[in-house]
Coordinates of C-alpha atoms in Angstrom, one line a residue:
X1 CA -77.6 141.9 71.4
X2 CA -75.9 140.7 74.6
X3 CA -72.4 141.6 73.2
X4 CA -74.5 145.7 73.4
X5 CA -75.7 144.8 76.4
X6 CA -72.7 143.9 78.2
X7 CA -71.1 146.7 77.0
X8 CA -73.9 149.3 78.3
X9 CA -73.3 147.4 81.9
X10 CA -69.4 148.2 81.1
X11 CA -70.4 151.8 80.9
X12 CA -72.6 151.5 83.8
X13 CA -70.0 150.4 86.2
X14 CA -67.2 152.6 84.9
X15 CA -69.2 155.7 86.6
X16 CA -70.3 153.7 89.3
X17 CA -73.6 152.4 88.8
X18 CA -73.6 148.3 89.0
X19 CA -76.9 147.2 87.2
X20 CA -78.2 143.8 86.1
X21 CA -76.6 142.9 83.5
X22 CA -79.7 141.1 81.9
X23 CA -79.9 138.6 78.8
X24 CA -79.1 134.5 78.9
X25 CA -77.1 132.3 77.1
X26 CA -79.0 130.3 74.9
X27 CA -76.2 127.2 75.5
X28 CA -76.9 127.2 79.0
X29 CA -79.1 124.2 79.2
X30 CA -77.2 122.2 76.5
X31 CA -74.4 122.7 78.8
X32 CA -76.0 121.4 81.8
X33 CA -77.2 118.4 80.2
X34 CA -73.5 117.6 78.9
X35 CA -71.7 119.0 82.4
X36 CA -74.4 118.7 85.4
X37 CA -71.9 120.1 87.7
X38 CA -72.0 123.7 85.9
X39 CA -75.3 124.4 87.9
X40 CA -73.9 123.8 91.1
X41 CA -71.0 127.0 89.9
X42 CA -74.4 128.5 88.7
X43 CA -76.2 128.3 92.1
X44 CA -73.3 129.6 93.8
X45 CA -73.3 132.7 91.7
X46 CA -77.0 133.3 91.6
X47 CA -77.2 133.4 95.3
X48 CA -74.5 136.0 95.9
X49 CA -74.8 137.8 92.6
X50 CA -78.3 137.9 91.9
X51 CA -79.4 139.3 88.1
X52 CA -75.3 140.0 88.1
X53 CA -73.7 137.0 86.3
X54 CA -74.1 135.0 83.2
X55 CA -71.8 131.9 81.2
X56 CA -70.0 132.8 78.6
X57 CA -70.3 130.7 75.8
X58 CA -70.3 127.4 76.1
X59 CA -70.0 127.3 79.9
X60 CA -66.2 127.1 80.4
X61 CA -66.4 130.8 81.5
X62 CA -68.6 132.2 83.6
X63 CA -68.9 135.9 85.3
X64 CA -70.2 138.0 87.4
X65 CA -70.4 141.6 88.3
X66 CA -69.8 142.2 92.2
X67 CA -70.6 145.3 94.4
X68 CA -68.0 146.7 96.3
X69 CA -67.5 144.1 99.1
X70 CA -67.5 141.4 97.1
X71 CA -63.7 140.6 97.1
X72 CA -64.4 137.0 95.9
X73 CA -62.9 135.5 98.6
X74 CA -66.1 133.6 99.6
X75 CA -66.9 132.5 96.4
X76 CA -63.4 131.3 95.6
X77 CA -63.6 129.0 98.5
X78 CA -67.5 127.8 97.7
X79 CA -66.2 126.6 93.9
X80 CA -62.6 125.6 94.9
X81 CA -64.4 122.3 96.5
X82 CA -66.2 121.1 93.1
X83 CA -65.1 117.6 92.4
X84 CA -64.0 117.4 89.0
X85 CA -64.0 120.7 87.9
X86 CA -60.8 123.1 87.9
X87 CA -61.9 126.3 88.8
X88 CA -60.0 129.6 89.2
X89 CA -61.7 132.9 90.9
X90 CA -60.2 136.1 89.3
X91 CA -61.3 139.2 90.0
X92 CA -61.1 141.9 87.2
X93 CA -62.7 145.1 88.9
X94 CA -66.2 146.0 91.0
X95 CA -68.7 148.7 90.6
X96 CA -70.9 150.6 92.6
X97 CA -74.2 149.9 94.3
X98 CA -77.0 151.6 92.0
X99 CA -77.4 155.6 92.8

């Protein structure tokens, strides 16, 4: 279900439209109970992609979908200041604000 999901957000942004991209990870709060400082990556992300990000698997990835503007450079320098946690920004490609 989220793997079709994902993919209908794919489409989405590919002609321009950048939606929520909806769902959860069920191994979210396992992971915070075994790695607290994943919710302060989480909090980060929530407040500057709101409804637009999600952890993969088991928490060692997480993503987000940014609007055009959102270079990541902010975001690379509110994670890059985690103690204990080795973090690495990359982005892959942006998509339009909803038409």
């Amino acid at each position: 279900e989220l793997a079709q999901r994902l993919a209908v957000v794919l489409d989405h942004t590919a002609r321009g439209v950048c939606p929520d991209i909806g769902g959860k990870n069920d191994l979210t709060a396992p992971a915070l109970e075994v790695e607290p400082k994943l919710a302060v990556i989480q909090q980060v992300l929530q407040a500057r992609y709101p409804g637009r990000w999600l952890m993969s698997g088991s928490g060692a990835v997480h993503f987000a979908v940014p609007r055009p503007g959102e270079d990541g450079a902010d975001l690379r320098a509110a994670l890059t200041n985690i103690p204990g946690l080795d973090i690495r920004v990359v982005a892959a490609t942006t998509c339009a604000p909803e038409l």
